[in-house]
mmCIF file of C-alpha atoms in Angstrom:
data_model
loop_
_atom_site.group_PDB
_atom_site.id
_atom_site.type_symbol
_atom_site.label_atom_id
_atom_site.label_comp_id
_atom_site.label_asym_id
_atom_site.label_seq_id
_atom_site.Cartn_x
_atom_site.Cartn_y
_atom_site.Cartn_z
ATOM 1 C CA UNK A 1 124.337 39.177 63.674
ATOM 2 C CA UNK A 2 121.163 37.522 65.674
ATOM 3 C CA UNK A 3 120.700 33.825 66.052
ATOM 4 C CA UNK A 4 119.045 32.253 63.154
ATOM 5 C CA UNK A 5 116.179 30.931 65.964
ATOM 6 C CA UNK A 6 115.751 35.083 66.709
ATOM 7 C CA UNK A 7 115.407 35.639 62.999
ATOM 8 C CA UNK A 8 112.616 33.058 62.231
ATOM 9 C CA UNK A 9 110.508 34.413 65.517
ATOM 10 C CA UNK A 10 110.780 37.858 64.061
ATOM 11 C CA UNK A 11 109.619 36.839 60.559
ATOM 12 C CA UNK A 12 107.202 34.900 62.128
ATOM 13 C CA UNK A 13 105.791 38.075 63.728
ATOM 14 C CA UNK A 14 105.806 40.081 60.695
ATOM 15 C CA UNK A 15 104.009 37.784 58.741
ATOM 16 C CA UNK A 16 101.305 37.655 61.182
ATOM 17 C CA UNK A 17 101.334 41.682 61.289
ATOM 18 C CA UNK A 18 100.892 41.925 57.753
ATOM 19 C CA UNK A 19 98.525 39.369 57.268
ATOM 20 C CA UNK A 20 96.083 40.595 59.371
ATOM 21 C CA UNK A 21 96.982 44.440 58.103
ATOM 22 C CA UNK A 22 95.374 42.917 54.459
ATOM 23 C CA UNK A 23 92.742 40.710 56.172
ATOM 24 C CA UNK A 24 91.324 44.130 57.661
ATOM 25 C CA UNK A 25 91.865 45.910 54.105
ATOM 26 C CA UNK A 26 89.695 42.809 52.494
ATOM 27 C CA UNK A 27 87.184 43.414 54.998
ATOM 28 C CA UNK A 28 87.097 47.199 54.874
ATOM 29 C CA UNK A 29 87.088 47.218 51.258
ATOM 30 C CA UNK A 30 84.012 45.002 50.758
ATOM 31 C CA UNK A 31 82.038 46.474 53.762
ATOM 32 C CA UNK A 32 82.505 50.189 52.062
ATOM 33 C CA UNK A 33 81.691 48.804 48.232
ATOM 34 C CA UNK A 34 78.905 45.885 49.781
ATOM 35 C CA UNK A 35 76.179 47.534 47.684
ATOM 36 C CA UNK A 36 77.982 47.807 44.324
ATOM 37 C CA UNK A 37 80.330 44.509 44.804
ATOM 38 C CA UNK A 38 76.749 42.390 45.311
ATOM 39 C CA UNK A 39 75.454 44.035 42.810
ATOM 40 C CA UNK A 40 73.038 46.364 44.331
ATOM 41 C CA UNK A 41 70.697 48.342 42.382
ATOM 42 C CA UNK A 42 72.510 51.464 41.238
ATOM 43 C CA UNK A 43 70.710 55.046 42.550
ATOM 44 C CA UNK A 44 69.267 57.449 39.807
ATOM 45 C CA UNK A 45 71.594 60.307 40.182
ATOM 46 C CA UNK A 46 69.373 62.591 38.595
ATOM 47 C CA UNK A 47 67.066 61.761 41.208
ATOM 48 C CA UNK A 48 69.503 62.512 43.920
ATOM 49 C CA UNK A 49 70.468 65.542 42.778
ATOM 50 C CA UNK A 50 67.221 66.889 42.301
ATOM 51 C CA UNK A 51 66.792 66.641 45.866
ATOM 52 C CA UNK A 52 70.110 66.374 48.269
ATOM 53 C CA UNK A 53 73.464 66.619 47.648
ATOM 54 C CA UNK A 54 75.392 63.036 46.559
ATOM 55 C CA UNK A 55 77.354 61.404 48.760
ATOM 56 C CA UNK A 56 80.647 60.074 48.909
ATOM 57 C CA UNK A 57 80.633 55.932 47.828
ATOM 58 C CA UNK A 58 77.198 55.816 46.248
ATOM 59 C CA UNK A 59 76.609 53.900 43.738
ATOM 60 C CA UNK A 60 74.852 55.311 41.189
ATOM 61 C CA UNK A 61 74.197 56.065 37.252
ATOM 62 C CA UNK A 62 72.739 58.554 35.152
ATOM 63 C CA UNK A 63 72.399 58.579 31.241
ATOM 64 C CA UNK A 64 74.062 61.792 30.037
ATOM 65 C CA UNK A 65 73.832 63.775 26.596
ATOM 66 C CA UNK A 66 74.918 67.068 27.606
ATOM 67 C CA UNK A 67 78.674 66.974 28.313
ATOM 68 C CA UNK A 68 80.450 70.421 27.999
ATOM 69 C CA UNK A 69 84.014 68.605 27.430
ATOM 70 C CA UNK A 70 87.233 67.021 28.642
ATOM 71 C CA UNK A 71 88.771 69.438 31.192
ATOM 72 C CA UNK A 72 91.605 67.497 32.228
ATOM 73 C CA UNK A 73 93.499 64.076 32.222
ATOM 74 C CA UNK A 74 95.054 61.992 34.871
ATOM 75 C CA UNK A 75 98.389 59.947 34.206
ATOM 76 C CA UNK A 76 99.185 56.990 36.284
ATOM 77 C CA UNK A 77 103.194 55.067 37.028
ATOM 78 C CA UNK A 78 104.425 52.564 38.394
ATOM 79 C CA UNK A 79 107.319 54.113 40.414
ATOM 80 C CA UNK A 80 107.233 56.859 38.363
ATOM 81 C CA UNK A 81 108.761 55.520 35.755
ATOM 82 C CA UNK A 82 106.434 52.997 33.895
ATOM 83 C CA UNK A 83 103.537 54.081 32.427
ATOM 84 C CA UNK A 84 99.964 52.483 34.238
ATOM 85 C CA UNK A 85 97.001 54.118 31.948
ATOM 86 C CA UNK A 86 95.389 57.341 32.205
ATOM 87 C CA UNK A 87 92.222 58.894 33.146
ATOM 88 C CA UNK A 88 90.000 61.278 31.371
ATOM 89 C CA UNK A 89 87.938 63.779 33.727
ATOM 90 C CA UNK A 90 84.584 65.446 31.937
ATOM 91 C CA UNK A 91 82.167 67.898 33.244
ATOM 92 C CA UNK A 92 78.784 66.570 32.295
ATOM 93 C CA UNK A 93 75.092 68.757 32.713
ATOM 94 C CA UNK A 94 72.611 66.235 34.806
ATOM 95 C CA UNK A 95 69.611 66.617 33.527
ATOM 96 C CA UNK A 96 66.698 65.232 30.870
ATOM 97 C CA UNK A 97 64.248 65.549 28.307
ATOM 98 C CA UNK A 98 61.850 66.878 31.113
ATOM 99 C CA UNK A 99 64.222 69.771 32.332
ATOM 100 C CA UNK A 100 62.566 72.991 31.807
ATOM 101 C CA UNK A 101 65.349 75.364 32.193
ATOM 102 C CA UNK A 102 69.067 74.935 32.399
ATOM 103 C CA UNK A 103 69.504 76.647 35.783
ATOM 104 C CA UNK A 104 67.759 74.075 37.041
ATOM 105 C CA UNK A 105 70.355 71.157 36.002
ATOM 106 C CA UNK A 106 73.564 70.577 37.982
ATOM 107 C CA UNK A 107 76.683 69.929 36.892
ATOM 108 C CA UNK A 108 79.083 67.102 38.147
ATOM 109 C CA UNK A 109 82.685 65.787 37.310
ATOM 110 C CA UNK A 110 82.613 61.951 35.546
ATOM 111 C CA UNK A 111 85.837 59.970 34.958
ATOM 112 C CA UNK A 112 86.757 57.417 32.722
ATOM 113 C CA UNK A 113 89.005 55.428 31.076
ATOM 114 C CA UNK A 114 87.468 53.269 29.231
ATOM 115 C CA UNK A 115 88.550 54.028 25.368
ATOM 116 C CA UNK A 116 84.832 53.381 23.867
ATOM 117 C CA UNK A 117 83.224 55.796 26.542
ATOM 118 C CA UNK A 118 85.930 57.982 26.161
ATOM 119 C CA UNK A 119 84.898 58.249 21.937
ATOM 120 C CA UNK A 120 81.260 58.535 23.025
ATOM 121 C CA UNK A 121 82.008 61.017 25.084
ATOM 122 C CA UNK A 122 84.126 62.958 22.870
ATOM 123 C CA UNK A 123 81.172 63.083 20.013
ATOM 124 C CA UNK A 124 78.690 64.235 22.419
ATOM 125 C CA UNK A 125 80.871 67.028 23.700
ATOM 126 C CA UNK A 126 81.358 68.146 19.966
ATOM 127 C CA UNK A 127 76.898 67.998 18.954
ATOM 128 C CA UNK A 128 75.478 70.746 19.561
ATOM 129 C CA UNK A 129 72.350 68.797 18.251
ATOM 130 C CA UNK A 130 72.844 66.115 20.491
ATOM 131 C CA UNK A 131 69.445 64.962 22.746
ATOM 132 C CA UNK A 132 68.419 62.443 25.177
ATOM 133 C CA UNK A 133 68.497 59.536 22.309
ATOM 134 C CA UNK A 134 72.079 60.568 21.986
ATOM 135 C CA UNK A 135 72.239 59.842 26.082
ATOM 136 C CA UNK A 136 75.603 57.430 27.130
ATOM 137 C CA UNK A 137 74.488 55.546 29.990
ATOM 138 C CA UNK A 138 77.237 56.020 33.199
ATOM 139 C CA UNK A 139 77.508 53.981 36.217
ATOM 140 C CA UNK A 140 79.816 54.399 38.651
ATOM 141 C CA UNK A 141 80.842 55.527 42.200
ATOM 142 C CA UNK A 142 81.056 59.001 43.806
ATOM 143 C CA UNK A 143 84.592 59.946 44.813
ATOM 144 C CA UNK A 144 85.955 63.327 45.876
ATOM 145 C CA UNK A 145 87.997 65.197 43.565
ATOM 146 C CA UNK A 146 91.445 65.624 43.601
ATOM 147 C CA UNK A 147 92.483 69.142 44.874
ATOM 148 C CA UNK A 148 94.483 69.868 41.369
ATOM 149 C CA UNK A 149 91.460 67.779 39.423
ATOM 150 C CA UNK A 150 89.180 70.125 41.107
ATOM 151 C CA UNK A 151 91.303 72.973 40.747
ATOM 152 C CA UNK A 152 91.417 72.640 36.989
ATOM 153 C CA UNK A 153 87.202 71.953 36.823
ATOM 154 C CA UNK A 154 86.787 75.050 38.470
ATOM 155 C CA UNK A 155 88.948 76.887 35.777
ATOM 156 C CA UNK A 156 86.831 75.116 33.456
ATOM 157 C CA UNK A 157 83.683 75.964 34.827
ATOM 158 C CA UNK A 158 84.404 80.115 35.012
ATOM 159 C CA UNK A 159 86.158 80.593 31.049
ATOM 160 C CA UNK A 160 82.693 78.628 29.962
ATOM 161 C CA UNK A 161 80.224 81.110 32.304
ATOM 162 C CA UNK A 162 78.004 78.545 32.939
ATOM 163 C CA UNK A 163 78.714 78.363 35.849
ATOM 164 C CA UNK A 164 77.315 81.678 36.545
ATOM 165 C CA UNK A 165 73.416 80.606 36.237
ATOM 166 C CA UNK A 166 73.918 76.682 37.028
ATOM 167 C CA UNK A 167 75.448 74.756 40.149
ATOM 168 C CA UNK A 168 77.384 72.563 40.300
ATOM 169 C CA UNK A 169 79.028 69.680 42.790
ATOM 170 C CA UNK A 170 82.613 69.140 43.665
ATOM 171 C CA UNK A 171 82.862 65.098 43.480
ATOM 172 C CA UNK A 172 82.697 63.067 40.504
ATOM 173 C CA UNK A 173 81.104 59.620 39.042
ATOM 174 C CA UNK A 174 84.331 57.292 38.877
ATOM 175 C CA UNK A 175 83.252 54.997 36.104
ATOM 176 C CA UNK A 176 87.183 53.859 36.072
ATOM 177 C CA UNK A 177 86.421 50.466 38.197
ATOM 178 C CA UNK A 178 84.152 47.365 37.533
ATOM 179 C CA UNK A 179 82.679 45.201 39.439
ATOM 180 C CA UNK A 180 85.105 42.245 38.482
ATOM 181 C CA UNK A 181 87.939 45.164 39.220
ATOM 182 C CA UNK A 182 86.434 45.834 42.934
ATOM 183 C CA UNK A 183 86.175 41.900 43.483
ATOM 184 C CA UNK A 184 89.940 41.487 42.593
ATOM 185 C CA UNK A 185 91.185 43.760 45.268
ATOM 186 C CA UNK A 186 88.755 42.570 47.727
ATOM 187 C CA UNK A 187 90.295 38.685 46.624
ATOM 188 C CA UNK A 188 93.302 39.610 46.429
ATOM 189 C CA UNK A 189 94.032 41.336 49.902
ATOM 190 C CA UNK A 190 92.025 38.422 51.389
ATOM 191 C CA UNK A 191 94.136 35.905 49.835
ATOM 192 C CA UNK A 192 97.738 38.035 50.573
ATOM 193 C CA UNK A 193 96.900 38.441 53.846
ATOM 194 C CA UNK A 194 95.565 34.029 54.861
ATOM 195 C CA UNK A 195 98.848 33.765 53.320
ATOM 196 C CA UNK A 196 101.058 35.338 55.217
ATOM 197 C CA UNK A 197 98.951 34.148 58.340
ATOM 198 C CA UNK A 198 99.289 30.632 57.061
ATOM 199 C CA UNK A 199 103.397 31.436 56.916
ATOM 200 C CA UNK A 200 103.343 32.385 60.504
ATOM 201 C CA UNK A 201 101.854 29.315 61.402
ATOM 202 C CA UNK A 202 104.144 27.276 59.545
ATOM 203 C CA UNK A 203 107.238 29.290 60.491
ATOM 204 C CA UNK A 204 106.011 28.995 64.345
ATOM 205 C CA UNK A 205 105.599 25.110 64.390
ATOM 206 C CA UNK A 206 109.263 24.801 63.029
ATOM 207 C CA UNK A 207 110.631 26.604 66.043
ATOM 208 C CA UNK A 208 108.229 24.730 67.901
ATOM 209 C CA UNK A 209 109.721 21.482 66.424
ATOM 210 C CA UNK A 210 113.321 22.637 66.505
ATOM 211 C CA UNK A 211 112.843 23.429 70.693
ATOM 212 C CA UNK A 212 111.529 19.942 70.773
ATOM 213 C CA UNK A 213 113.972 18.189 69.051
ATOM 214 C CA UNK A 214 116.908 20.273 71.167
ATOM 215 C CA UNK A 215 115.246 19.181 74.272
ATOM 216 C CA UNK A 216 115.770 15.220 73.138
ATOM 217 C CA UNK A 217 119.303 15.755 72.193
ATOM 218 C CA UNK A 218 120.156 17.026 75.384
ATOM 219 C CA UNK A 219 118.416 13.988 77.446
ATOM 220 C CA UNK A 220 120.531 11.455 78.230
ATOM 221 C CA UNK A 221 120.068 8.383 76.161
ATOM 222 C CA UNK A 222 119.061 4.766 78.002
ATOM 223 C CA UNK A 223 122.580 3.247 79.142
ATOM 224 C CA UNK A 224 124.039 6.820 78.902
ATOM 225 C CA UNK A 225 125.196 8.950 82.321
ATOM 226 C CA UNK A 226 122.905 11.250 83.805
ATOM 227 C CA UNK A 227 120.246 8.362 82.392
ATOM 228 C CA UNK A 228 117.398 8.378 85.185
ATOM 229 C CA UNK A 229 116.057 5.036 84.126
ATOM 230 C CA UNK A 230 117.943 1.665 85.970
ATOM 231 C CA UNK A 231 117.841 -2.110 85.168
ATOM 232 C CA UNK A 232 115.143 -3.719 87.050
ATOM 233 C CA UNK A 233 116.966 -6.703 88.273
ATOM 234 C CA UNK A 234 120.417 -5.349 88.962
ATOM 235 C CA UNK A 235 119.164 -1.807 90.428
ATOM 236 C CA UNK A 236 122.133 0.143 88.228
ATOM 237 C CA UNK A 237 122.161 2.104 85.296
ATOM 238 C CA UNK A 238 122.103 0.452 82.025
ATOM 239 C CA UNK A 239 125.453 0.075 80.072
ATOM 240 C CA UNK A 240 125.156 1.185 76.784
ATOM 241 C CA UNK A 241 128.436 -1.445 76.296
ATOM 242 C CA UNK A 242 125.865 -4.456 77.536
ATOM 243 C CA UNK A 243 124.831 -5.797 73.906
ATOM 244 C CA UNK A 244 122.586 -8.647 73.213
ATOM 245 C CA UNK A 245 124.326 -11.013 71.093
ATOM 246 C CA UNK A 246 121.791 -12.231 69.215
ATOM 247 C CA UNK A 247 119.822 -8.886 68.646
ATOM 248 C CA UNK A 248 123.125 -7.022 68.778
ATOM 249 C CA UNK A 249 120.991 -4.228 70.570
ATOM 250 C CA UNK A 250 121.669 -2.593 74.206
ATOM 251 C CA UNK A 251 120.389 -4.047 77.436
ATOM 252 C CA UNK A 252 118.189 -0.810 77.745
ATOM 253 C CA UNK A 253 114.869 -1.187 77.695
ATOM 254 C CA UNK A 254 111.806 -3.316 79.089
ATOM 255 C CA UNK A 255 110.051 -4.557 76.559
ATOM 256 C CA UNK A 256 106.253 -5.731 77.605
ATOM 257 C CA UNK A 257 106.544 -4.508 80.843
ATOM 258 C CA UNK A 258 106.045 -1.460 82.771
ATOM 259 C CA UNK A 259 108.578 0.807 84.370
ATOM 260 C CA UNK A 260 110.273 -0.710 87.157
ATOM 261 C CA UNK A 261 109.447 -4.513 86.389
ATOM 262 C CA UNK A 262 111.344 -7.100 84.920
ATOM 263 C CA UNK A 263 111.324 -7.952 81.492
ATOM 264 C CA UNK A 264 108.886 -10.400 80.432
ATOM 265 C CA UNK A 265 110.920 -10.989 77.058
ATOM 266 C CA UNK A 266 113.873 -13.699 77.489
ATOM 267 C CA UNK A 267 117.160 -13.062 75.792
ATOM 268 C CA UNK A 268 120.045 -15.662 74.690
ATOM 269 C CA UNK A 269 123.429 -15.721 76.046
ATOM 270 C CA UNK A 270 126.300 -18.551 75.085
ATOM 271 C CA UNK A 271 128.467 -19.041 77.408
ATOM 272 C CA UNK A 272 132.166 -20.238 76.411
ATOM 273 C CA UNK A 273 131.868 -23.300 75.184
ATOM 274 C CA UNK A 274 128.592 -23.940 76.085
ATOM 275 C CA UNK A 275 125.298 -23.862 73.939
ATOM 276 C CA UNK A 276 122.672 -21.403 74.301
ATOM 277 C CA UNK A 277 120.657 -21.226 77.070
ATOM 278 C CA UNK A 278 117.468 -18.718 77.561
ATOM 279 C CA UNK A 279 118.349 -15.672 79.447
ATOM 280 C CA UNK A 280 115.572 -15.361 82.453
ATOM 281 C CA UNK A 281 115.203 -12.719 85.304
ATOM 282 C CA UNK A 282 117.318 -13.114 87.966
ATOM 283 C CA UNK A 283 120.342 -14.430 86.083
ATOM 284 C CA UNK A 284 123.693 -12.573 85.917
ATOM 285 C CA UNK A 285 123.193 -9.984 88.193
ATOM 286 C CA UNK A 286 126.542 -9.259 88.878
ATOM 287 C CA UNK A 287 126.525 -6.848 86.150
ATOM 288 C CA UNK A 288 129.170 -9.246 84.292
ATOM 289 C CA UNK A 289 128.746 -8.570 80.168
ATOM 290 C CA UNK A 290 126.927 -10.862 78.253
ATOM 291 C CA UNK A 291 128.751 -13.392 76.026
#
């Protein structure tokens, strides 16, 4: 079993690993969302994809009437076990009032979970009289698709035959997170990890404290062997035995005075028989005990 000293240093280290592993996550998770965590305006995806390709972490939005349907859903748990929500995944037709021809809209994948959305969603998918009044407005991230997501949108995609005369992309609006949701993990890595920094610190100065305070227990005490510091008058070693009898303290120290001079302070002694009389430098040298 290690030393209980070894076992503090190597939580100590830990905690220091780990909170700077979530400092960095903090950091790297608000550089990547700056624009939508601030609250950046949001891109026109229709606009994008009228001209270039979307890329991965925009943050965009798009108002969307035509959806062709709910192609597949996404089940989260917490170790497998306990059920954390779900995901719906829906293959929506970019597009407007102003589109021409059909083969000229794109089609992309948007998720959500959000239960009104979801309803919305549903309706539109089921009107074939549905038209840009109709439109849901979406705003939300681009993500890649999961391979089996993606899998199951291209399945979709060929039993409908559109996509035989319109294209389509391969990464999806995630309309799943908020900005409130974004700030919490940002937060809450940032806190986790100034904690566990904060531990370290504390856990260090302990052992710090506990070296120090071994260090004083092995010095010799004043009037103590192996003592280094001597009685200016007599030249020897206090005795811790020596005992003012009116303080009842030990004959160690030199109070008001610097190392190596006499004491400025008089003590009382009483003699047998005989009343008190101040105690000056110079007296009883002969290392006798006082009475």
């Amino acid at each position: 079993m290690k030393p209980k000293k070894e076992n503090k240093k190597g939580g100590a280290i830990v905690s220091l690993i780990v909170g700077i592993i979530f400092v960095l996550l903090a950091i790297m998770c608000f550089i990547g969302d700056m624009d939508y965590l601030l609250g950046g305006k949001a891109k026109d995806l229709n606009e994008i994809a009228a001209n270039v390709r979307p890329q991965k972490d925009d943050h965009v939005r798009t108002d969307s009437y035509l959806v062709l349907g709910n192609f597949a859903e996404t089940k989260h748990y917490i170790n497998g076990v306990i059920p954390a929500g779900k995901e719906q995944h829906y293959a929506i037709v970019l597009g407007d009032d102003n589109m021409d021809d059909i083969t000229d809209a794109k089609i992309i994948v948007l998720t959500v979970k959000n239960k009104k959305t979801i309803k919305k969603l549903d309706e539109l998918a089921n009107d074939d009289n549905a038209n840009f009044s109709d439109a849901i407005a979406i705003e939300g991230q681009i993500r890649t698709l999961d391979p089996e997501i993606e899998g199951y949108y291209r399945d979709a995609l060929a039993s409908s035959g559109i996509a035989d005369y319109c294209d389509y992309y391969t990464v999806a609006v995630d309309a799943t997170q908020t900005r409130f949701f974004g700030w919490m993990i940002v937060l809450g890595a940032l806190a986790i990890g100034v904690l566990c920094i904060i531990a370290f610190a504390k856990i260090n100065k302990q052992i710090k404290n506990e070296k120090n305070l071994a260090y004083t227990n092995a010095t010799p005490a004043m009037g103590q062997p192996g003592n280094p510091y001597v009685n200016p008058v007599t030249g020897q070693p206090y005795d811790a035995g020596v005992v003012n009898p009116v303080t009842g303290q030990a004959y160690n120290q030199t109070p008001d005075a610097g190392y190596g001079q006499a004491p400025n302070q008089t003590y009382n002694q009483t003699p047998d028989g005989a009343p008190s009389v101040p105690y000056t430098p110079g007296q009883n040298t002969d290392n006798n005990p006082y009475s």
